[in-house]
Amino acid sequence: MLAHHQAVPQLHHPLHRDLQSPHHPQHSDRDVSGGEDETPTSDDLEAFAKQFKQRRIKLGFTQADVGLALGTLYGNVFSQTTICRFEALQLSFKNMCKLKPLLQKWLEEADSTTGSPTSIDKIAAQGRKRKKRTSIEVSVKGALEQHFHKQPKPSAQEITSLADSLQLEKEVVRVWFCNRRQKEKRMTPPNTLGGESPHALAPGHGPPVDGPLAPGPLGLPSTQFR
């Protein structure tokens, strides 16, 4: 059966066809011989996993970068753990075969950008996507500030109405008010100084002294005058 295996890389096979529409569902994880698709041998997978890890590290990408980049490129997000297990040959043979053409395609694209910082940064960004911080326009922020001064803690219904009128997501408005209240707390110092303690600085009404007593008028300890 091994004589029918070919060592030609699987670059011409679409990724989504391997993942979503297996041509031979009747085969078990290890019964992958025969059929139209070329199946790599264990030696092929081991060699590729080693090569992939070396190239990935040299290009400066983490396993998480690769997993998220695959989701951006092909719509199939893989966790950092999956990429780690692939490199360590800890996935099933079937899953190794499915993941290999994806990683091979990504590696070719990353390799082709060598010497082009813009392209490298673009691929890195594909893997490092985070939830973007919403940028609110000045005019919209002014409307939010105006509403905040009227009602710093709007109800859920008010938030929904305000979000609709400003064409913002409800969650964005809710978070803005939450952050604004926190900012207000930081900007407003506690009223512990000033007129709250009228006797604090009055003569003869100082705070009790727990430490050594200060010298009296004649240079003697003040206890001499009690």
Coordinates of N, CA and C in Angstrom, one line a residue:
M1 N 0.8 -1.2 0.0 CA 0.0 0.0 0.0 C 0.9 1.3 0.0
L2 N 2.0 1.2 0.7 CA 2.9 2.4 0.7 C 3.5 2.8 -0.6
A3 N 3.5 1.8 -1.5 CA 4.0 2.1 -2.9 C 3.2 3.1 -3.6
H4 N 1.9 3.3 -3.2 CA 1.0 4.2 -3.9 C 1.1 5.6 -3.4
H5 N 1.8 5.8 -2.3 CA 1.9 7.1 -1.7 C 2.9 7.9 -2.5
Q6 N 2.6 9.2 -2.7 CA 3.5 10.1 -3.4 C 4.0 11.2 -2.4
A7 N 5.2 11.6 -2.6 CA 5.8 12.6 -1.7 C 5.7 14.0 -2.2
V8 N 4.9 14.2 -3.3 CA 4.7 15.5 -3.8 C 3.9 16.4 -2.8
P9 N 4.3 17.6 -2.5 CA 3.5 18.4 -1.6 C 2.1 18.7 -2.0
Q10 N 1.2 18.9 -1.1 CA -0.2 19.0 -1.4 C -0.6 20.4 -1.6
L11 N 0.1 21.2 -2.4 CA -0.2 22.6 -2.5 C -1.4 22.9 -3.4
H12 N -1.8 21.9 -4.2 CA -2.9 22.2 -5.1 C -4.3 21.8 -4.5
H13 N -4.3 21.3 -3.3 CA -5.6 20.9 -2.7 C -6.2 22.0 -1.9
P14 N -7.4 22.5 -2.1 CA -8.0 23.5 -1.4 C -8.2 23.1 0.1
L15 N -8.0 24.1 1.0 CA -8.0 23.8 2.4 C -9.4 23.4 2.9
H16 N -10.4 24.2 2.4 CA -11.8 23.9 3.0 C -12.3 22.6 2.5
R17 N -11.8 22.1 1.3 CA -12.3 20.8 0.9 C -11.8 19.7 1.8
D18 N -10.6 19.8 2.3 CA -10.1 18.8 3.2 C -10.8 18.8 4.6
L19 N -11.1 20.1 5.0 CA -11.7 20.2 6.4 C -13.2 19.9 6.4
Q20 N -13.9 20.3 5.4 CA -15.4 20.3 5.4 C -16.0 19.2 4.6
S21 N -15.3 18.7 3.6 CA -16.0 17.7 2.8 C -15.0 16.6 2.5
P22 N -14.7 15.7 3.5 CA -13.8 14.6 3.3 C -14.3 13.7 2.1
H23 N -13.4 13.3 1.3 CA -13.8 12.5 0.1 C -14.0 11.0 0.6
H24 N -13.4 10.6 1.7 CA -13.5 9.2 2.1 C -13.9 9.1 3.5
P25 N -15.1 9.4 3.9 CA -15.6 9.4 5.3 C -15.6 8.0 5.9
Q26 N -15.5 7.0 5.0 CA -15.6 5.6 5.5 C -14.3 5.2 6.1
H27 N -13.2 6.0 5.9 CA -11.9 5.6 6.4 C -11.8 6.0 7.8
S28 N -11.1 5.2 8.6 CA -10.8 5.6 10.0 C -9.6 6.6 10.0
D29 N -9.2 7.0 11.2 CA -8.1 7.9 11.4 C -6.9 7.5 10.7
R30 N -6.6 6.2 10.7 CA -5.4 5.7 10.1 C -5.6 5.0 8.8
D31 N -6.8 4.8 8.4 CA -7.1 4.1 7.2 C -7.2 5.2 6.1
V32 N -6.1 5.8 5.6 CA -6.1 6.9 4.7 C -5.5 6.5 3.4
S33 N -5.3 5.3 3.1 CA -4.6 4.9 1.9 C -5.7 4.9 0.8
G34 N -5.2 5.1 -0.4 CA -6.0 5.1 -1.6 C -6.8 6.4 -1.8
G35 N -7.6 6.5 -2.9 CA -8.4 7.7 -3.1 C -7.6 8.7 -3.9
E36 N -8.3 9.8 -4.2 CA -7.7 10.8 -5.1 C -6.7 11.7 -4.3
D37 N -6.9 12.0 -3.0 CA -6.0 12.8 -2.3 C -4.7 12.1 -2.0
E38 N -3.6 12.8 -2.1 CA -2.3 12.3 -1.7 C -2.2 12.4 -0.2
T39 N -1.8 11.3 0.4 CA -1.7 11.3 1.8 C -0.2 11.2 2.2
P40 N 0.3 12.2 3.0 CA 1.7 12.1 3.4 C 1.9 10.9 4.4
T41 N 3.1 10.5 4.4 CA 3.5 9.4 5.3 C 3.9 10.0 6.7
S42 N 4.1 9.2 7.7 CA 4.4 9.7 9.0 C 5.8 10.4 8.9
D43 N 6.7 9.9 8.1 CA 8.0 10.6 7.9 C 7.8 12.0 7.3
D44 N 6.9 12.1 6.3 CA 6.6 13.4 5.7 C 6.1 14.4 6.7
L45 N 5.2 13.9 7.6 CA 4.6 14.8 8.6 C 5.6 15.2 9.6
E46 N 6.5 14.3 10.0 CA 7.5 14.6 11.0 C 8.5 15.6 10.5
A47 N 8.9 15.4 9.2 CA 9.9 16.3 8.6 C 9.3 17.7 8.4
F48 N 8.0 17.8 8.0 CA 7.3 19.1 7.8 C 7.1 19.8 9.1
A49 N 6.7 19.1 10.1 CA 6.5 19.7 11.5 C 7.8 20.3 12.0
K50 N 8.9 19.6 11.8 CA 10.2 20.2 12.2 C 10.6 21.4 11.4
Q51 N 10.4 21.3 10.1 CA 10.7 22.4 9.2 C 9.8 23.6 9.5
F52 N 8.5 23.4 9.8 CA 7.6 24.4 10.0 C 7.9 25.2 11.3
K53 N 8.3 24.4 12.3 CA 8.6 25.1 13.6 C 9.8 26.0 13.5
Q54 N 10.8 25.5 12.8 CA 12.1 26.2 12.6 C 11.8 27.5 11.8
R55 N 11.0 27.4 10.7 CA 10.7 28.6 9.9 C 9.8 29.6 10.7
R56 N 8.9 29.1 11.4 CA 8.0 29.9 12.2 C 8.8 30.8 13.2
I57 N 9.7 30.1 13.9 CA 10.5 30.8 14.9 C 11.4 31.8 14.2
K58 N 12.0 31.4 13.1 CA 12.9 32.3 12.4 C 12.2 33.6 11.9
L59 N 10.9 33.4 11.5 CA 10.1 34.5 11.0 C 9.6 35.4 12.1
G60 N 9.7 34.9 13.3 CA 9.2 35.7 14.5 C 7.8 35.6 14.8
F61 N 7.1 34.5 14.5 CA 5.7 34.3 14.8 C 5.5 33.3 15.9
T62 N 4.5 33.6 16.8 CA 4.2 32.6 17.8 C 3.2 31.6 17.3
Q63 N 3.0 30.5 18.1 CA 2.0 29.5 17.7 C 0.6 30.1 17.6
A64 N 0.4 31.0 18.6 CA -1.0 31.7 18.6 C -1.1 32.6 17.4
D65 N -0.1 33.3 16.9 CA -0.1 34.1 15.7 C -0.6 33.2 14.5
V66 N 0.0 32.1 14.4 CA -0.3 31.2 13.3 C -1.7 30.7 13.3
G67 N -2.2 30.3 14.5 CA -3.5 29.8 14.6 C -4.6 30.8 14.3
L68 N -4.4 32.1 14.7 CA -5.3 33.2 14.4 C -5.2 33.6 13.0
A69 N -4.0 33.6 12.4 CA -3.8 34.0 11.0 C -4.5 33.0 10.1
L70 N -4.5 31.7 10.4 CA -5.3 30.7 9.6 C -6.7 31.0 9.6
G71 N -7.2 31.5 10.8 CA -8.6 31.9 10.8 C -8.9 33.1 9.9
T72 N -8.0 34.1 9.9 CA -8.2 35.2 9.0 C -8.1 34.9 7.6
L73 N -7.2 34.0 7.2 CA -6.9 33.7 5.8 C -8.0 32.7 5.3
Y74 N -8.3 31.7 6.1 CA -9.2 30.6 5.6 C -10.5 30.4 6.3
G75 N -10.7 31.2 7.4 CA -12.0 31.1 8.1 C -12.0 30.0 9.1
N76 N -10.8 29.3 9.4 CA -10.7 28.3 10.4 C -9.7 28.6 11.4
V77 N -10.2 29.1 12.6 CA -9.2 29.5 13.6 C -8.8 28.3 14.4
F78 N -7.5 28.2 14.6 CA -6.9 27.1 15.4 C -6.2 27.7 16.7
S79 N -6.4 27.0 17.8 CA -5.8 27.5 19.0 C -4.3 27.3 19.0
Q80 N -3.6 28.0 19.9 CA -2.2 27.9 20.1 C -1.8 26.4 20.5
T81 N -2.7 25.8 21.3 CA -2.5 24.4 21.7 C -2.5 23.5 20.5
T82 N -3.4 23.7 19.5 CA -3.4 22.8 18.3 C -2.1 23.0 17.5
I83 N -1.6 24.2 17.3 CA -0.4 24.4 16.6 C 0.8 23.7 17.3
C84 N 0.8 23.9 18.7 CA 1.8 23.3 19.5 C 1.8 21.7 19.4
R85 N 0.6 21.2 19.4 CA 0.5 19.7 19.3 C 0.9 19.2 17.9
F86 N 0.6 20.0 16.9 CA 1.1 19.7 15.5 C 2.6 19.6 15.5
E87 N 3.2 20.6 16.0 CA 4.7 20.6 15.9 C 5.3 19.5 16.8
A88 N 4.6 19.1 17.8 CA 5.1 18.0 18.7 C 4.6 16.6 18.2
L89 N 3.9 16.6 17.1 CA 3.4 15.3 16.5 C 2.4 14.6 17.5
Q90 N 1.6 15.4 18.2 CA 0.7 14.9 19.2 C -0.7 14.8 18.7
L91 N -1.0 15.2 17.5 CA -2.4 15.1 16.9 C -2.5 13.8 16.3
S92 N -3.8 13.4 16.0 CA -4.1 12.2 15.3 C -3.5 12.3 13.9
F93 N -3.3 11.1 13.3 CA -2.7 11.1 11.9 C -3.6 11.8 10.9
K94 N -4.9 11.6 11.1 CA -5.9 12.3 10.2 C -5.9 13.8 10.4
N95 N -5.8 14.3 11.6 CA -5.8 15.7 11.8 C -4.5 16.3 11.4
M96 N -3.4 15.6 11.5 CA -2.1 16.1 11.0 C -2.2 16.2 9.5
C97 N -2.8 15.3 8.9 CA -2.9 15.4 7.4 C -3.8 16.6 7.0
K98 N -4.8 16.9 7.8 CA -5.7 18.0 7.4 C -5.0 19.3 7.7
L99 N -4.2 19.4 8.7 CA -3.6 20.7 9.1 C -2.4 21.0 8.3
K100 N -1.7 20.0 7.8 CA -0.5 20.2 7.0 C -0.6 21.1 5.8
P101 N -1.6 20.9 4.9 CA -1.7 21.9 3.8 C -2.0 23.3 4.2
L102 N -2.7 23.5 5.3 CA -3.0 24.8 5.8 C -1.7 25.5 6.2
L103 N -1.0 24.8 7.0 CA 0.3 25.4 7.6 C 1.3 25.5 6.4
Q104 N 1.3 24.6 5.5 CA 2.2 24.7 4.3 C 1.9 26.0 3.5
K105 N 0.6 26.2 3.3 CA 0.2 27.4 2.5 C 0.6 28.7 3.3
W106 N 0.3 28.7 4.6 CA 0.7 29.9 5.4 C 2.2 30.1 5.4
L107 N 2.9 29.0 5.5 CA 4.4 29.1 5.5 C 4.9 29.7 4.2
E108 N 4.3 29.2 3.1 CA 4.7 29.7 1.8 C 4.5 31.2 1.7
E109 N 3.3 31.7 2.2 CA 3.0 33.1 2.1 C 3.9 33.9 3.0
A110 N 4.2 33.4 4.2 CA 5.1 34.1 5.1 C 6.5 34.1 4.5
D111 N 7.0 33.0 3.9 CA 8.3 33.0 3.3 C 8.4 34.0 2.1
S112 N 7.3 34.1 1.4 CA 7.3 35.0 0.2 C 7.4 36.4 0.5
T113 N 7.2 36.8 1.8 CA 7.2 38.2 2.2 C 8.6 38.5 2.8
T114 N 9.6 37.6 2.8 CA 10.9 37.9 3.3 C 11.5 39.1 2.7
G115 N 11.9 40.1 3.5 CA 12.5 41.3 3.0 C 11.5 42.4 2.8
S116 N 10.2 42.1 3.0 CA 9.2 43.1 2.8 C 8.5 43.4 4.2
P117 N 9.0 44.3 4.9 CA 8.5 44.6 6.3 C 7.0 44.8 6.3
T118 N 6.5 45.5 5.3 CA 5.0 45.8 5.2 C 4.2 44.5 5.2
S119 N 4.6 43.6 4.3 CA 3.9 42.3 4.2 C 4.0 41.5 5.4
I120 N 5.2 41.5 6.0 CA 5.4 40.7 7.2 C 4.5 41.2 8.4
D121 N 4.5 42.6 8.5 CA 3.6 43.2 9.5 C 2.2 42.8 9.2
K122 N 1.8 42.7 8.0 CA 0.4 42.4 7.6 C 0.0 41.0 8.1
I123 N 0.9 40.1 7.8 CA 0.7 38.7 8.3 C 0.7 38.6 9.8
A124 N 1.6 39.3 10.4 CA 1.6 39.3 11.9 C 0.3 39.9 12.5
A125 N -0.2 40.9 11.8 CA -1.4 41.5 12.3 C -2.6 40.5 12.1
Q126 N -2.5 39.7 11.1 CA -3.6 38.7 10.9 C -3.6 37.8 12.1
G127 N -2.5 37.5 12.7 CA -2.5 36.6 13.8 C -2.7 37.2 15.2
R128 N -2.4 38.5 15.2 CA -2.5 39.2 16.5 C -3.7 40.1 16.6
K129 N -4.8 39.8 15.9 CA -6.0 40.6 16.0 C -6.6 40.6 17.4
R130 N -6.9 41.7 17.8 CA -7.6 41.9 19.1 C -8.8 42.7 18.9
K131 N -9.7 42.7 19.9 CA -10.9 43.5 19.8 C -10.5 44.9 19.8
K132 N -10.8 45.6 18.8 CA -10.3 47.0 18.6 C -11.1 47.9 19.6
R133 N -10.3 48.9 20.1 CA -10.9 49.9 21.0 C -11.7 50.9 20.2
T134 N -12.9 51.1 20.6 CA -13.8 51.9 19.8 C -13.4 53.4 19.9
S135 N -13.3 54.1 18.8 CA -12.9 55.5 18.8 C -14.2 56.3 18.6
I136 N -14.5 57.1 19.5 CA -15.7 57.9 19.5 C -15.4 59.3 19.0
E137 N -16.2 59.8 18.0 CA -16.0 61.1 17.5 C -16.2 62.2 18.5
V138 N -15.6 63.4 18.3 CA -15.7 64.5 19.2 C -17.1 64.9 19.5
S139 N -17.9 65.0 18.4 CA -19.3 65.5 18.5 C -20.1 64.4 19.3
V140 N -19.9 63.2 19.0 CA -20.6 62.1 19.7 C -20.2 62.1 21.2
K141 N -18.9 62.3 21.5 CA -18.5 62.4 22.8 C -19.1 63.5 23.6
G142 N -19.2 64.7 22.9 CA -19.9 65.8 23.5 C -21.3 65.5 23.9
A143 N -22.0 64.8 23.0 CA -23.4 64.4 23.4 C -23.5 63.5 24.6
L144 N -22.5 62.6 24.6 CA -22.4 61.7 25.8 C -22.1 62.4 27.1
E145 N -21.2 63.4 27.0 CA -20.8 64.2 28.2 C -22.1 65.0 28.7
Q146 N -22.8 65.5 27.7 CA -24.0 66.3 28.1 C -25.0 65.4 28.8
H147 N -25.2 64.2 28.3 CA -26.1 63.3 28.9 C -25.6 62.8 30.3
F148 N -24.3 62.7 30.4 CA -23.7 62.2 31.6 C -23.9 63.2 32.8
H149 N -23.8 64.5 32.4 CA -24.1 65.5 33.5 C -25.5 65.6 33.9
K150 N -26.4 65.2 33.0 CA -27.8 65.1 33.4 C -28.1 63.8 34.2
Q151 N -27.6 62.7 33.7 CA -27.8 61.4 34.3 C -26.6 60.5 34.2
P152 N -25.7 60.5 35.3 CA -24.5 59.7 35.2 C -24.7 58.2 35.2
K153 N -25.9 57.8 35.7 CA -26.1 56.3 35.7 C -27.5 56.1 34.9
P154 N -27.4 56.1 33.6 CA -28.6 55.9 32.8 C -29.1 54.4 32.9
S155 N -30.4 54.3 32.8 CA -31.0 52.9 32.8 C -30.7 52.2 31.5
A156 N -31.0 50.9 31.4 CA -30.7 50.1 30.2 C -31.5 50.7 29.0
Q157 N -32.8 51.1 29.3 CA -33.6 51.7 28.3 C -33.0 53.0 27.7
E158 N -32.5 53.8 28.7 CA -31.9 55.1 28.2 C -30.6 54.8 27.4
I159 N -29.8 53.8 27.8 CA -28.6 53.5 27.1 C -29.0 53.0 25.7
T160 N -30.0 52.2 25.5 CA -30.4 51.7 24.2 C -30.9 52.9 23.4
S161 N -31.7 53.8 23.9 CA -32.2 55.0 23.2 C -31.1 55.9 22.8
L162 N -30.1 56.1 23.7 CA -29.0 57.0 23.4 C -28.1 56.3 22.3
A163 N -27.9 55.0 22.4 CA -27.1 54.3 21.4 C -27.7 54.4 20.0
D164 N -29.0 54.3 19.9 CA -29.7 54.4 18.6 C -29.6 55.8 18.1
S165 N -29.7 56.8 18.9 CA -29.7 58.2 18.4 C -28.3 58.6 18.0
L166 N -27.3 58.0 18.6 CA -25.9 58.3 18.2 C -25.3 57.3 17.3
Q167 N -26.1 56.3 16.9 CA -25.6 55.3 16.0 C -24.4 54.6 16.5
L168 N -24.5 54.2 17.8 CA -23.4 53.4 18.4 C -23.9 52.1 18.9
E169 N -23.1 51.2 19.2 CA -23.5 49.9 19.8 C -23.9 50.2 21.2
K170 N -24.9 49.5 21.7 CA -25.3 49.6 23.1 C -24.2 49.4 24.1
E171 N -23.4 48.3 23.8 CA -22.3 48.0 24.7 C -21.2 49.1 24.7
V172 N -21.0 49.8 23.6 CA -20.1 50.9 23.6 C -20.5 52.0 24.5
V173 N -21.8 52.3 24.4 CA -22.4 53.4 25.3 C -22.3 53.0 26.8
R174 N -22.7 51.7 27.0 CA -22.6 51.3 28.4 C -21.2 51.4 29.0
V175 N -20.2 50.9 28.2 CA -18.9 51.0 28.7 C -18.4 52.4 28.9
W176 N -18.8 53.3 28.0 CA -18.4 54.7 28.1 C -18.8 55.3 29.4
F177 N -20.1 55.1 29.7 CA -20.6 55.6 31.0 C -19.9 55.0 32.2
C178 N -19.6 53.7 32.1 CA -18.9 53.1 33.2 C -17.5 53.7 33.4
N179 N -16.8 53.9 32.3 CA -15.5 54.5 32.4 C -15.6 56.0 32.8
R180 N -16.6 56.6 32.4 CA -16.7 58.1 32.7 C -17.0 58.2 34.2
R181 N -17.8 57.3 34.8 CA -18.0 57.4 36.2 C -16.7 57.1 37.0
Q182 N -15.9 56.2 36.5 CA -14.7 55.9 37.2 C -13.7 57.2 37.1
K183 N -13.8 57.8 35.9 CA -12.9 59.0 35.7 C -13.4 60.1 36.7
E184 N -14.7 60.2 36.8 CA -15.3 61.3 37.7 C -14.8 61.0 39.2
K185 N -14.8 59.8 39.6 CA -14.3 59.5 40.9 C -12.9 59.8 41.1
R186 N -12.0 59.6 40.1 CA -10.6 59.9 40.2 C -10.4 61.4 40.2
M187 N -11.2 62.1 39.5 CA -11.1 63.6 39.4 C -11.6 64.3 40.7
T188 N -12.5 63.7 41.4 CA -13.1 64.3 42.6 C -12.4 63.8 43.9
P189 N -11.5 64.6 44.5 CA -10.8 64.2 45.7 C -11.7 64.1 46.9
P190 N -11.5 63.2 47.8 CA -12.3 63.1 49.0 C -12.3 64.4 49.8
N191 N -13.4 64.8 50.4 CA -13.5 66.0 51.2 C -13.0 65.8 52.6
T192 N -11.7 65.5 52.7 CA -11.2 65.3 54.1 C -10.4 66.5 54.6
L193 N -10.1 67.4 53.7 CA -9.3 68.6 54.0 C -10.2 69.9 54.0
G194 N -9.7 71.0 54.5 CA -10.5 72.2 54.4 C -11.4 72.4 55.6
G195 N -12.6 72.8 55.4 CA -13.5 73.2 56.5 C -14.2 72.1 57.2
E196 N -13.9 70.8 56.9 CA -14.6 69.7 57.6 C -14.0 69.5 59.0
S197 N -12.8 70.0 59.3 CA -12.2 69.8 60.6 C -11.8 71.1 61.2
P198 N -12.8 71.9 61.6 CA -12.5 73.3 62.1 C -11.5 73.4 63.2
H199 N -11.5 72.3 64.1 CA -10.6 72.4 65.2 C -9.2 71.8 65.0
A200 N -9.0 71.4 63.8 CA -7.7 70.7 63.5 C -6.6 71.6 63.7
L201 N -6.7 72.9 63.3 CA -5.6 73.9 63.4 C -5.8 74.9 64.5
A202 N -6.9 74.8 65.3 CA -7.2 75.8 66.3 C -6.1 75.7 67.4
P203 N -5.7 76.8 68.0 CA -4.7 76.7 69.1 C -5.2 75.9 70.3
G204 N -4.4 75.1 70.8 CA -4.7 74.3 72.0 C -5.6 73.1 71.7
H205 N -6.0 72.9 70.4 CA -6.9 71.8 70.1 C -6.2 70.8 69.1
G206 N -5.0 70.7 69.2 CA -4.3 69.8 68.3 C -4.6 68.3 68.6
P207 N -4.2 67.5 67.7 CA -4.5 66.0 67.8 C -3.7 65.5 69.0
P208 N -4.2 64.4 69.6 CA -3.4 63.8 70.8 C -2.1 63.3 70.3
V209 N -1.1 63.5 71.2 CA 0.3 63.1 70.9 C 0.5 61.8 71.5
D210 N 0.9 60.8 70.7 CA 1.2 59.4 71.2 C 2.7 59.3 71.4
G211 N 3.5 60.1 70.7 CA 4.9 59.9 70.8 C 5.5 60.7 72.0
P212 N 6.8 61.0 72.0 CA 7.4 61.8 73.0 C 6.9 63.2 73.0
L213 N 6.7 63.7 74.2 CA 6.1 65.1 74.3 C 7.1 66.1 73.9
A214 N 6.5 67.2 73.3 CA 7.4 68.3 72.9 C 7.8 69.1 74.1
P215 N 8.9 69.8 74.0 CA 9.4 70.7 75.1 C 8.4 71.8 75.4
G216 N 8.3 72.1 76.7 CA 7.4 73.2 77.1 C 8.0 74.6 76.8
P217 N 7.4 75.6 77.3 CA 7.8 77.0 77.0 C 9.2 77.3 77.6
L218 N 9.6 76.6 78.7 CA 10.9 76.8 79.3 C 11.9 75.8 78.9
G219 N 11.6 75.0 78.0 CA 12.5 74.0 77.5 C 12.4 72.7 78.3
L220 N 11.5 72.6 79.3 CA 11.2 71.4 80.0 C 10.1 70.6 79.4
P221 N 10.0 69.3 79.6 CA 8.9 68.5 79.1 C 7.6 69.1 79.5
S222 N 6.6 69.1 78.6 CA 5.4 69.7 78.9 C 4.6 69.1 80.1
T223 N 5.0 67.9 80.5 CA 4.4 67.2 81.6 C 4.6 68.0 82.9
Q224 N 5.6 68.8 82.9 CA 5.9 69.6 84.2 C 4.8 70.6 84.4
F225 N 4.0 70.9 83.4 CA 3.0 72.0 83.5 C 1.6 71.4 83.7
R226 N 1.5 70.1 83.8 CA 0.2 69.5 83.9 C -0.2 69.3 85.4

